[in-house]
Coordinates of C-alpha atoms in Angstrom, one line a residue:
X28 CA 0.0 0.0 0.0
X29 CA 1.4 3.4 -0.9
X30 CA 2.2 6.1 1.7
X31 CA -0.4 8.4 0.2
X32 CA -3.0 5.6 0.4
X33 CA -2.1 5.0 4.1
X34 CA -2.3 8.8 4.8
X35 CA -5.7 9.0 3.1
X36 CA -7.0 6.0 5.0
X37 CA -5.8 7.4 8.3
X38 CA -7.6 10.7 7.6
X39 CA -10.8 9.0 6.6
X40 CA -10.7 6.8 9.7
X41 CA -10.1 9.8 11.9
X42 CA -13.0 11.7 10.4
X43 CA -15.2 8.7 10.7
X44 CA -14.3 8.2 14.3
X45 CA -14.8 11.9 15.2
X46 CA -18.2 11.9 13.3
X47 CA -19.3 8.7 15.0
X48 CA -18.4 9.9 18.5
X49 CA -20.1 13.3 18.0
X50 CA -23.2 11.5 16.7
X51 CA -23.4 9.2 19.7
X52 CA -22.4 11.6 22.5
X53 CA -23.2 15.3 23.2
X54 CA -20.1 16.5 24.9
X55 CA -20.5 19.0 27.7
X56 CA -18.0 21.8 27.6
X57 CA -15.1 21.1 30.0
X58 CA -13.2 24.4 29.7
X59 CA -11.8 25.0 33.2
X60 CA -12.7 28.7 33.1
X61 CA -16.4 28.1 32.6
X62 CA -18.6 28.0 35.7
X63 CA -19.8 24.6 36.8
X64 CA -23.6 24.6 36.7
X65 CA -24.2 21.1 35.5
X66 CA -26.5 18.8 37.5
X67 CA -25.2 15.4 38.7
X68 CA -25.9 12.6 36.3
X69 CA -24.7 9.8 38.6
X70 CA -24.4 9.0 42.3
X71 CA -21.8 6.5 43.5
X72 CA -21.9 5.5 47.2
X73 CA -23.6 8.9 47.9
X74 CA -21.0 10.9 45.9
X75 CA -22.5 12.9 43.0
X76 CA -20.8 13.1 39.6
X77 CA -21.6 15.6 36.8
X78 CA -20.9 14.6 33.2
X79 CA -17.9 16.8 33.3
X80 CA -16.6 15.0 36.4
X81 CA -17.0 11.7 34.6
X82 CA -15.2 12.9 31.5
X83 CA -12.3 14.2 33.6
X84 CA -11.6 10.6 34.8
X85 CA -9.5 8.2 32.6
X86 CA -11.6 7.1 29.6
X87 CA -11.8 3.5 28.4
X88 CA -13.1 1.9 25.2
X89 CA -14.3 -1.6 24.8
X90 CA -15.7 -3.5 21.9
X91 CA -18.7 -5.8 22.2
X92 CA -20.9 -7.4 19.5
X93 CA -19.2 -5.4 16.8
X94 CA -19.8 -2.0 18.6
X95 CA -17.3 0.2 20.3
X96 CA -18.3 1.7 23.7
X97 CA -16.5 4.6 25.4
X98 CA -16.9 5.7 29.0
X99 CA -15.4 5.5 32.5
X100 CA -14.3 2.3 34.3
X101 CA -16.7 1.3 37.2
X102 CA -13.7 0.4 39.3
X103 CA -12.3 3.9 38.9
X104 CA -15.7 5.3 40.0
X105 CA -15.7 3.1 43.1
X106 CA -12.1 4.2 44.0
X107 CA -13.1 7.8 43.6
X108 CA -16.1 7.3 45.9
X109 CA -14.0 5.4 48.5
X110 CA -15.9 2.1 47.8
X111 CA -13.2 -0.1 46.4
X112 CA -13.5 -2.5 49.3
X113 CA -17.2 -3.2 48.9
X114 CA -18.0 -6.9 48.3
X115 CA -20.8 -6.1 45.8
X116 CA -22.6 -3.2 44.1
X117 CA -26.0 -2.5 42.8
X118 CA -26.4 -0.6 39.5
X119 CA -29.7 1.3 39.4
X120 CA -31.4 2.7 36.3
X121 CA -33.5 5.8 36.1
X122 CA -36.6 3.6 35.7
X123 CA -35.8 1.7 38.9
X124 CA -34.4 -1.4 37.3
X125 CA -31.6 -2.8 39.5
X126 CA -28.8 -5.3 39.0
X127 CA -26.3 -6.5 41.6
X128 CA -22.7 -7.6 40.9
X129 CA -19.8 -8.8 42.9
X130 CA -17.0 -6.3 42.8
X131 CA -14.6 -9.3 42.1
X132 CA -16.5 -9.8 38.8
X133 CA -15.6 -6.3 37.6
X134 CA -12.4 -5.5 35.6
X135 CA -10.9 -2.9 33.4
X136 CA -13.5 -3.7 30.7
X137 CA -16.4 -3.0 33.0
X138 CA -17.5 0.6 32.1
X139 CA -20.3 3.1 32.2
X140 CA -20.5 4.0 28.6
X141 CA -21.7 7.4 27.3
X142 CA -24.9 6.8 25.4
X143 CA -27.3 8.9 23.4
X144 CA -28.6 11.9 25.3
X145 CA -25.7 11.7 27.7
X146 CA -27.1 8.6 29.4
X147 CA -24.8 6.2 31.1
X148 CA -25.1 2.6 30.0
X149 CA -23.3 -0.2 31.8
X150 CA -21.2 -2.4 29.6
X151 CA -19.8 -5.3 31.5
X152 CA -18.0 -7.9 29.4
X153 CA -18.0 -11.4 30.7
X154 CA -21.3 -10.9 32.6
X155 CA -24.9 -11.6 31.5
X156 CA -26.8 -8.9 29.7
X157 CA -29.0 -8.7 32.8
X158 CA -26.2 -6.6 34.4
X159 CA -25.9 -4.3 31.4
X160 CA -28.1 -1.6 33.0
X161 CA -29.1 1.0 30.5
X162 CA -29.6 4.6 31.9
X163 CA -27.6 4.0 35.1
X164 CA -28.1 6.9 37.6
X165 CA -26.9 5.4 40.8
X166 CA -24.3 2.8 42.1
X167 CA -24.9 1.6 45.6
X168 CA -23.0 -0.7 47.8
X169 CA -24.6 -4.1 48.3
X170 CA -24.1 -7.0 50.6
X171 CA -21.9 -9.9 49.4
X172 CA -23.7 -12.4 47.3
X173 CA -24.4 -15.7 49.2
X174 CA -22.1 -18.6 48.3
X175 CA -23.6 -20.8 45.7
X176 CA -22.8 -23.9 47.8
X177 CA -25.0 -22.9 50.8
X178 CA -27.7 -25.5 51.0
X179 CA -30.1 -23.2 52.6
X180 CA -29.9 -20.6 49.9
X181 CA -33.5 -19.9 48.7
X182 CA -34.5 -19.1 45.1
X183 CA -34.2 -15.3 44.5
X184 CA -37.2 -13.4 45.6
X185 CA -36.3 -10.4 43.6
X186 CA -38.8 -9.6 40.8
X187 CA -37.5 -11.2 37.6
X188 CA -40.3 -9.4 35.6
X189 CA -42.9 -6.7 36.0
X190 CA -46.1 -6.7 33.9
X191 CA -48.0 -3.4 34.0
X192 CA -46.3 -2.7 37.3
X193 CA -47.1 -6.1 38.9
X194 CA -43.9 -7.9 39.9
X195 CA -43.3 -11.6 39.4
X196 CA -40.5 -13.5 41.0
X197 CA -39.0 -16.5 39.2
X198 CA -40.8 -18.7 41.7
X199 CA -44.2 -17.1 40.9
X200 CA -43.6 -17.6 37.2
X201 CA -42.8 -21.3 37.9
X202 CA -46.0 -21.6 39.9
X203 CA -48.0 -21.0 36.7
X204 CA -48.5 -23.8 34.2
X205 CA -45.2 -24.8 32.6
X206 CA -44.8 -25.4 28.9
X207 CA -42.1 -27.1 26.9
X208 CA -41.9 -26.5 23.1
X209 CA -39.3 -27.3 20.4
X210 CA -38.3 -24.8 17.8
X211 CA -35.7 -25.6 15.1
X212 CA -34.4 -28.5 17.1
X213 CA -34.0 -26.6 20.4
X214 CA -36.2 -27.2 23.5
X215 CA -37.5 -24.2 25.4
X216 CA -39.2 -24.4 28.8
X217 CA -41.2 -21.6 30.3
X218 CA -44.6 -20.0 30.8
X219 CA -47.1 -18.8 28.2
X220 CA -47.1 -15.1 27.8
X221 CA -50.9 -15.2 27.8
X222 CA -50.9 -16.9 31.2
X223 CA -48.6 -14.2 32.7
X224 CA -50.9 -11.5 31.3
X225 CA -53.9 -13.1 32.8
X226 CA -52.1 -13.4 36.2
X227 CA -51.3 -9.7 35.9
X228 CA -55.0 -8.9 35.2
X229 CA -54.3 -7.8 31.6
X230 CA -57.1 -8.5 29.2
X231 CA -58.3 -7.2 25.9
X232 CA -56.5 -6.3 22.7
X233 CA -53.6 -3.9 22.2
X234 CA -49.8 -3.9 22.0
X235 CA -47.2 -5.4 24.3
X236 CA -44.0 -3.4 24.8
X237 CA -41.2 -5.7 26.0
X238 CA -38.2 -4.1 27.6
X239 CA -34.9 -6.0 28.1
X240 CA -32.5 -5.4 30.9
X241 CA -30.1 -3.5 28.5
X242 CA -32.9 -1.2 27.4
X243 CA -33.7 -2.9 24.1
X244 CA -37.4 -2.7 23.3
X245 CA -39.6 -4.9 21.2
X246 CA -43.3 -4.9 20.5
X247 CA -45.9 -7.5 19.6
X248 CA -49.7 -7.4 19.2
X249 CA -51.6 -9.3 21.9
X250 CA -53.7 -10.8 19.2
X251 CA -50.6 -12.3 17.6
X252 CA -49.8 -14.4 20.7
X253 CA -50.4 -18.2 20.6
X254 CA -50.1 -21.0 23.0
X255 CA -46.6 -21.4 21.7
X256 CA -45.6 -17.8 22.7
X257 CA -43.5 -18.2 25.8
X258 CA -41.4 -16.5 28.3
X259 CA -38.6 -19.1 28.4
X260 CA -36.2 -19.4 31.3
X261 CA -32.6 -18.5 30.5
X262 CA -29.3 -19.5 32.3
X263 CA -29.1 -16.1 34.0
X264 CA -32.2 -16.5 36.2
X265 CA -34.4 -14.5 33.9
X266 CA -36.7 -15.0 30.9
X267 CA -36.5 -14.6 27.1
X268 CA -39.4 -14.4 24.7
X269 CA -39.8 -17.4 22.3
X270 CA -42.2 -16.6 19.5
X271 CA -42.2 -19.4 16.9
X272 CA -44.8 -17.6 14.7
X273 CA -42.7 -14.4 14.6
X274 CA -39.4 -13.4 13.0
X275 CA -36.3 -13.7 15.3
X276 CA -36.3 -9.9 15.6
X277 CA -39.2 -10.2 18.0
X278 CA -37.4 -12.7 20.3
X279 CA -36.4 -10.2 23.0
X280 CA -33.8 -11.6 25.4
X281 CA -33.6 -10.8 29.2
X282 CA -37.1 -9.4 29.4
X283 CA -37.6 -7.5 32.6
X284 CA -40.7 -5.4 31.9
X285 CA -43.9 -5.8 29.9
X286 CA -46.2 -3.0 29.4
X287 CA -49.5 -2.7 27.4
X288 CA -50.6 0.0 25.2
X289 CA -53.8 0.5 23.3
X290 CA -53.8 0.5 19.6
X291 CA -53.7 4.0 18.3
X292 CA -57.1 5.2 17.2
X293 CA -57.5 8.0 14.7
X294 CA -60.7 9.8 13.9
X295 CA -59.4 10.7 10.4
X296 CA -60.8 8.5 7.6
X297 CA -58.3 6.1 6.1
X298 CA -57.0 7.2 2.7
X299 CA -58.1 4.9 -0.1
X300 CA -55.7 3.4 -2.7
X301 CA -56.4 4.9 -6.1
X302 CA -57.2 2.4 -8.8
X303 CA -54.5 2.1 -11.4
X304 CA -55.6 2.6 -15.0
X305 CA -53.7 0.4 -17.5
X306 CA -52.2 3.4 -19.3
X307 CA -50.8 4.8 -16.0
X308 CA -49.4 1.5 -14.7
X309 CA -47.0 -1.3 -15.5
X310 CA -46.8 -4.9 -14.3
X311 CA -43.8 -6.1 -12.2
X312 CA -43.1 -9.8 -11.8
X313 CA -41.7 -10.1 -8.2
X314 CA -39.4 -12.8 -6.6
X315 CA -42.4 -15.1 -6.0
X316 CA -43.6 -14.9 -9.6
X317 CA -46.5 -12.7 -8.7
X318 CA -47.6 -10.1 -11.3
X319 CA -48.1 -6.8 -9.4
X320 CA -49.5 -3.7 -11.1
X321 CA -47.7 -0.6 -10.0
X322 CA -47.8 3.1 -11.1
X323 CA -45.6 3.9 -14.1
X324 CA -44.1 6.8 -12.1
X325 CA -43.3 6.0 -8.5
X326 CA -42.6 8.7 -6.0
X327 CA -43.4 7.1 -2.6
X328 CA -42.1 3.7 -1.5
X329 CA -42.4 1.8 1.7
X330 CA -39.2 -0.2 2.1
X331 CA -39.8 -2.9 4.7
X332 CA -36.4 -4.6 4.7
X333 CA -32.9 -3.3 5.4
X334 CA -31.3 -4.9 2.3
X335 CA -34.0 -3.4 0.1
X336 CA -33.4 0.0 1.7
X337 CA -29.7 -0.3 0.9
X338 CA -30.5 -1.2 -2.8
X339 CA -32.8 1.8 -3.1
X340 CA -30.1 4.1 -1.8
X341 CA -27.5 2.5 -4.1
X342 CA -29.9 3.3 -7.0
X343 CA -29.9 6.9 -5.9
X344 CA -33.6 6.9 -4.9
X345 CA -33.4 7.3 -1.1
X346 CA -35.8 10.4 -1.2
X347 CA -38.6 8.2 -2.4
X348 CA -38.6 6.1 0.9
X349 CA -41.6 7.1 3.1
X350 CA -41.6 4.0 5.4
X351 CA -38.9 1.7 6.8
X352 CA -38.7 -1.3 9.1
X353 CA -37.7 -1.3 12.8
X354 CA -33.9 -1.9 12.4
X355 CA -33.6 1.1 10.1
X356 CA -35.8 3.2 12.3
X357 CA -33.6 2.3 15.3
X358 CA -30.4 2.6 13.4
X359 CA -29.0 -0.6 14.8
X360 CA -28.2 -4.2 13.9
X361 CA -28.8 -4.6 10.1
X362 CA -30.0 -1.0 9.9
X363 CA -26.9 0.5 11.5
X364 CA -24.8 0.8 8.3
X365 CA -27.4 2.6 6.0
X366 CA -28.4 5.0 8.7
X367 CA -24.8 5.9 9.3
X368 CA -24.6 6.8 5.6
X369 CA -28.1 8.4 5.6
X370 CA -28.9 9.4 9.2
X371 CA -32.2 11.0 8.1
X372 CA -33.7 7.6 7.5
X373 CA -34.1 7.2 11.2
X374 CA -36.7 10.0 11.0
X375 CA -38.8 8.0 8.5
X376 CA -41.9 6.3 10.0
X377 CA -41.9 2.6 10.7
X378 CA -45.6 1.6 10.4
X379 CA -45.6 -1.4 12.7
X380 CA -48.0 -2.8 15.3
X381 CA -45.7 -4.9 17.4
X382 CA -43.8 -6.9 14.9
X383 CA -46.6 -6.8 12.3
X384 CA -47.1 -4.1 9.7
X385 CA -50.0 -1.8 10.7
X386 CA -52.1 -1.6 7.6
X387 CA -53.8 1.5 9.0
X388 CA -50.5 3.4 9.5
X389 CA -49.2 2.2 6.1
X390 CA -52.3 3.5 4.3
X391 CA -52.0 6.8 6.0
X392 CA -48.4 7.2 4.7
X393 CA -49.9 6.7 1.2
X394 CA -47.0 4.9 -0.5
X395 CA -47.4 4.1 -4.2
X396 CA -46.2 0.6 -3.4
X397 CA -44.6 -1.5 -0.7
X398 CA -41.3 -3.4 -1.2
X399 CA -40.8 -6.4 1.1
X400 CA -39.0 -9.7 1.1
X401 CA -37.1 -12.3 3.1
X402 CA -38.3 -15.8 3.9
X403 CA -38.6 -14.9 7.6
X404 CA -40.8 -12.0 7.0
X405 CA -43.1 -13.1 4.2
X406 CA -45.9 -13.5 6.8
X407 CA -45.8 -9.7 7.3
X408 CA -46.3 -9.1 3.6
X409 CA -49.1 -11.7 3.3
X410 CA -50.9 -10.2 6.2
X411 CA -50.7 -6.7 4.7
X412 CA -52.0 -7.9 1.4
X413 CA -55.1 -9.3 3.1
X414 CA -55.7 -6.1 5.1
X415 CA -55.0 -3.7 2.2
X416 CA -55.7 -5.7 -1.0
X417 CA -55.5 -2.6 -3.2
X418 CA -52.1 -1.6 -2.1
X419 CA -49.4 -2.9 -4.4
X420 CA -47.0 -5.2 -2.4
X421 CA -43.9 -6.3 -4.4
X422 CA -41.6 -9.1 -3.0
X423 CA -37.8 -8.8 -3.7
X424 CA -36.2 -11.5 -1.6
X425 CA -32.4 -11.1 -1.9
X426 CA -32.2 -14.6 -0.3
X427 CA -30.1 -16.3 -3.0
X428 CA -27.1 -15.2 -5.0
X429 CA -28.5 -16.9 -8.2
X430 CA -31.5 -14.5 -8.1
X431 CA -29.7 -11.5 -6.6
X432 CA -29.3 -9.5 -9.8
X433 CA -32.9 -10.1 -10.8
X434 CA -34.0 -8.9 -7.4
X435 CA -32.1 -5.7 -8.0
X436 CA -34.0 -5.3 -11.3
X437 CA -37.3 -5.8 -9.5
X438 CA -36.5 -3.0 -7.0
X439 CA -35.2 -0.8 -9.9
X440 CA -38.6 -1.1 -11.7
X441 CA -40.3 -0.1 -8.5
X442 CA -38.3 3.1 -8.1
X443 CA -37.8 4.0 -11.8
X444 CA -34.1 3.4 -11.8
X445 CA -33.6 0.6 -14.4
X446 CA -30.6 2.3 -16.1
X447 CA -28.8 2.8 -12.8
X448 CA -29.6 -0.8 -11.9
X449 CA -27.8 -2.2 -14.9
X450 CA -24.7 -0.3 -14.1
X451 CA -24.8 -1.5 -10.5
X452 CA -25.4 -5.1 -11.6
X453 CA -22.4 -4.9 -14.1
X454 CA -20.2 -3.7 -11.3
X455 CA -21.3 -6.4 -8.8
X456 CA -21.0 -9.1 -11.4
X457 CA -17.5 -7.9 -12.2
X458 CA -16.5 -8.3 -8.5
X459 CA -17.9 -11.9 -8.5
X460 CA -16.0 -12.7 -11.7
X461 CA -12.8 -11.3 -10.2
X462 CA -13.1 -13.6 -7.2
X463 CA -13.8 -16.6 -9.5
X464 CA -10.7 -15.8 -11.6
X465 CA -8.6 -16.2 -8.4
X466 CA -10.2 -19.4 -7.2
X467 CA -11.7 -21.4 -10.1
X468 CA -8.7 -23.6 -10.7
X469 CA -8.4 -24.9 -7.1
X470 CA -8.8 -28.8 -7.1
X471 CA -11.7 -30.1 -5.2
X472 CA -9.4 -31.9 -2.7
X473 CA -7.4 -28.7 -2.1
X474 CA -10.4 -26.4 -1.2
X475 CA -10.4 -24.9 2.2
X476 CA -12.9 -26.5 4.7
X477 CA -15.1 -23.8 6.2
X478 CA -17.5 -23.8 9.1
X479 CA -19.9 -20.8 9.0
X480 CA -21.8 -20.2 12.3
X481 CA -24.1 -17.7 13.9
X482 CA -23.1 -15.8 17.0
X483 CA -21.9 -19.0 18.7
X484 CA -19.9 -21.8 17.3
X485 CA -22.5 -24.5 17.9
X486 CA -25.0 -23.7 15.1
X487 CA -24.3 -24.0 11.4
X488 CA -25.4 -22.4 8.1
X489 CA -26.6 -25.1 5.8
X490 CA -26.9 -25.3 1.9
X491 CA -30.3 -23.6 2.1
X492 CA -28.7 -20.3 3.1
X493 CA -27.0 -17.3 1.4
X494 CA -24.1 -17.9 3.7
X495 CA -23.5 -21.3 2.2
X496 CA -23.3 -19.7 -1.3
X497 CA -20.8 -17.2 0.0
X498 CA -18.5 -20.1 1.0
X499 CA -18.8 -21.8 -2.4
X500 CA -18.3 -18.6 -4.4
X501 CA -15.2 -17.8 -2.3
X502 CA -13.8 -21.2 -3.3
X503 CA -14.4 -23.1 -0.1
X504 CA -16.3 -26.2 1.0
X505 CA -19.0 -26.0 3.7
X506 CA -18.3 -28.7 6.2
X507 CA -22.0 -28.6 7.2
X508 CA -23.2 -29.2 3.6
X509 CA -25.1 -32.4 4.7
X510 CA -27.2 -30.6 7.2
X511 CA -30.6 -28.9 6.6
X512 CA -32.7 -26.2 8.1
X513 CA -31.9 -22.8 9.6
X514 CA -28.9 -22.8 12.0
X515 CA -29.3 -26.4 13.3
X516 CA -27.3 -27.2 16.5
X517 CA -23.9 -28.8 16.1
X518 CA -22.0 -30.7 18.8
X519 CA -18.3 -30.2 19.8
X520 CA -17.7 -33.8 18.7
X521 CA -19.0 -33.1 15.2
X522 CA -16.8 -30.0 14.9
X523 CA -13.8 -32.1 15.7
X524 CA -14.8 -34.7 13.1
X525 CA -15.3 -32.0 10.4
X526 CA -12.1 -30.2 11.5
X527 CA -12.7 -27.0 9.5
X528 CA -9.6 -25.0 8.5
X529 CA -11.5 -21.7 8.8
X530 CA -14.4 -20.6 11.0
X531 CA -16.6 -17.6 10.0
X532 CA -19.0 -16.1 12.6
X533 CA -21.6 -13.3 12.5
X534 CA -20.7 -9.8 13.3
X535 CA -20.4 -9.3 17.1
X536 CA -19.5 -12.9 17.9
X537 CA -16.9 -13.4 20.6
X538 CA -13.9 -14.8 18.7
X539 CA -11.7 -15.0 21.7
X540 CA -14.2 -17.1 23.5
X541 CA -14.1 -19.6 20.6
X542 CA -10.3 -19.6 20.6
X543 CA -10.3 -20.5 24.3
X544 CA -13.1 -23.0 24.3
X545 CA -11.5 -26.3 25.5
X546 CA -14.2 -28.5 24.0
X547 CA -13.1 -27.6 20.4
X548 CA -9.4 -26.8 21.0
X549 CA -8.4 -29.6 18.6
X550 CA -10.1 -28.0 15.6
X551 CA -7.6 -26.8 13.0
X552 CA -9.2 -23.4 12.6
X553 CA -8.9 -22.8 16.3
X554 CA -5.4 -24.2 16.6
X555 CA -4.2 -21.9 13.8
X556 CA -6.3 -18.9 15.0
X557 CA -8.2 -18.8 11.7
X558 CA -11.5 -17.8 13.3
X559 CA -13.1 -14.6 11.9
X560 CA -16.2 -12.6 12.8
X561 CA -17.9 -10.6 10.0
X562 CA -16.8 -7.0 10.2
X563 CA -20.3 -5.5 9.9
X564 CA -23.9 -6.7 10.3
X565 CA -25.3 -7.2 6.9
X566 CA -22.3 -8.9 5.4
X567 CA -24.0 -12.3 5.6
X568 CA -27.0 -11.8 3.3
X569 CA -29.4 -9.4 1.6
X570 CA -27.2 -6.3 1.5
X571 CA -24.9 -5.6 -1.5
X572 CA -22.2 -5.7 1.1
X573 CA -22.8 -9.4 1.3
X574 CA -21.3 -9.7 -2.2
X575 CA -18.1 -7.8 -1.1
X576 CA -18.0 -10.2 1.8
X577 CA -17.3 -13.0 -0.7
X578 CA -14.0 -11.3 -1.7
X579 CA -13.1 -10.7 1.9
X580 CA -13.9 -14.4 2.7
X581 CA -11.9 -15.6 -0.3
X582 CA -8.9 -13.6 0.9
X583 CA -9.2 -15.2 4.3
X584 CA -9.4 -18.7 2.8
X585 CA -6.6 -18.3 0.3
X586 CA -4.3 -15.5 1.5
X587 CA -1.5 -16.6 -0.9
X588 CA -3.9 -16.2 -3.9
X589 CA -4.9 -12.7 -2.8
X590 CA -1.5 -11.5 -1.7
X591 CA -1.6 -8.8 -4.4
X592 CA -5.0 -7.6 -3.2
X593 CA -5.2 -4.6 -0.8
X594 CA -8.5 -5.6 0.9
X595 CA -8.8 -2.3 2.6
X596 CA -8.5 -0.4 -0.7
X597 CA -10.9 -2.9 -2.3
X598 CA -13.5 -2.2 0.4
X599 CA -13.2 1.6 -0.1
X600 CA -13.5 1.2 -3.8
X601 CA -16.6 -1.1 -3.4
X602 CA -18.3 1.2 -0.9
X603 CA -17.7 4.2 -3.0
X604 CA -19.1 2.6 -6.2
X605 CA -22.2 1.3 -4.4
X606 CA -22.9 3.8 -1.6
X607 CA -20.7 6.8 -2.3
X608 CA -18.7 6.5 0.9
X609 CA -15.5 4.9 2.1
X610 CA -15.6 1.7 4.2
X611 CA -15.6 2.8 7.9
X612 CA -16.0 -0.5 9.7
X613 CA -13.5 -2.6 11.7
X614 CA -10.1 -3.3 10.2
X615 CA -10.2 -6.0 7.4
X616 CA -6.5 -6.7 7.6
X617 CA -6.4 -7.8 11.3
X618 CA -6.4 -11.3 12.6
X619 CA -10.2 -11.4 13.4

């Protein structure tokens, strides 16, 4: 890499970091000459701290699940408040949520991170998410936790969950009828959400708002609950939602609070969908083979999947988007990247009722059409079609590489960008052709054996997935090619038999935990430290970035064949051509 290239990269990275920090944290002035009028934002052992006080302490940064957090070490706060010798502490949020931790379990990676709106969010690596208290306002000293070996230790009587203000201990939940269900080969035990609602005196229709211990919020319509909708017990003494009829985005972990809300009612009449005259419309054949009549000229689009939103933006039609799904609205997970490029997308409405699309809200937004897709969310689209049969709903799946370019053409027809689409397709196909030119002559018995997993090493992507196709196009062999289904469970013994040479995991996976797992220490990929987490969410499927991922993956599988390829420069070139920005994610040249 040239010196000019290194200098440019450093400048871009510095700008990105500064921009990212300023977007996430509103820094209070700390000029010594200014009068201190700020109110305390935190109390530790009775000692108040303003935001300026906290930022005057040594700052620490930690990375978890692909995200970097910056803040102040909890141990430093305890030392400052003369509480270093305490056996345990309680972290208390502004809404009253409380989590206790032994001080011995804290380390230099246990921080209060500066969050949006100058909130303080606990990030405690190595501890359950139940201790990641969002909006921490107080740290109190607590008694030492009882030894786990005491035979008289009773089950915790602290509320594990509150429902509309009514607390439930774990024992109270277990006193209700217990249910065991199996989903995708895994058994879950817990209590029906409906039974918990009944015990809390909740009846009628409406929306459930589920809040996790780390502040994450999810919603689901009460009418969508079934006898299979559970609060399942987790290993941390809490409960997770298990909703077999819903997409995995609705499965909120570490639920500590459930609140109900009425469905919004408006006195305004619903807008009607204008009938399309043949002369003013065209027919689009979508990913399912459906013929959908849409306006010839489209100005308003509801984009209900992150990958589709990225394609619309890549086609230069972002301003036509009038509705988005929840991850784009929140700017996190698979929606983090595109909202970093276009922050105003977070201001676009997400017409959802729980995890379903609200037909009423969608109609009020008056889109010319709805773009949707993805095997896991097709139920959303089907339900919308039934509730608003005159609203054009077009499916563009982006679930297979074979149909990927055709899916781009479907989206392009829906936003009047066919010419731009062909240029994008030619560019993307050129990248795939380049990868093939590097790997096509590898003998079958010399191809690298790859295991592609989710966020943990004990689940596998099978031949039914986009991730499997990524392995094959990168020139590798999927060791799980005989399995079927979505992320079936895999035993340590099976991994040792397969002995993959490279392991790929989703963004945010704990690579170091895999490398130190004694159960699979004999696997070649682990012995040789060839375990890699995807650098960004969205590199595994749907997004155009999932096609660049194939080049990155091929370079990981065959470093000698890609020795002449500057993968960082390739990333910048790809991101510029598709999105008009440089790549700003984690380093692509590092070990993981």
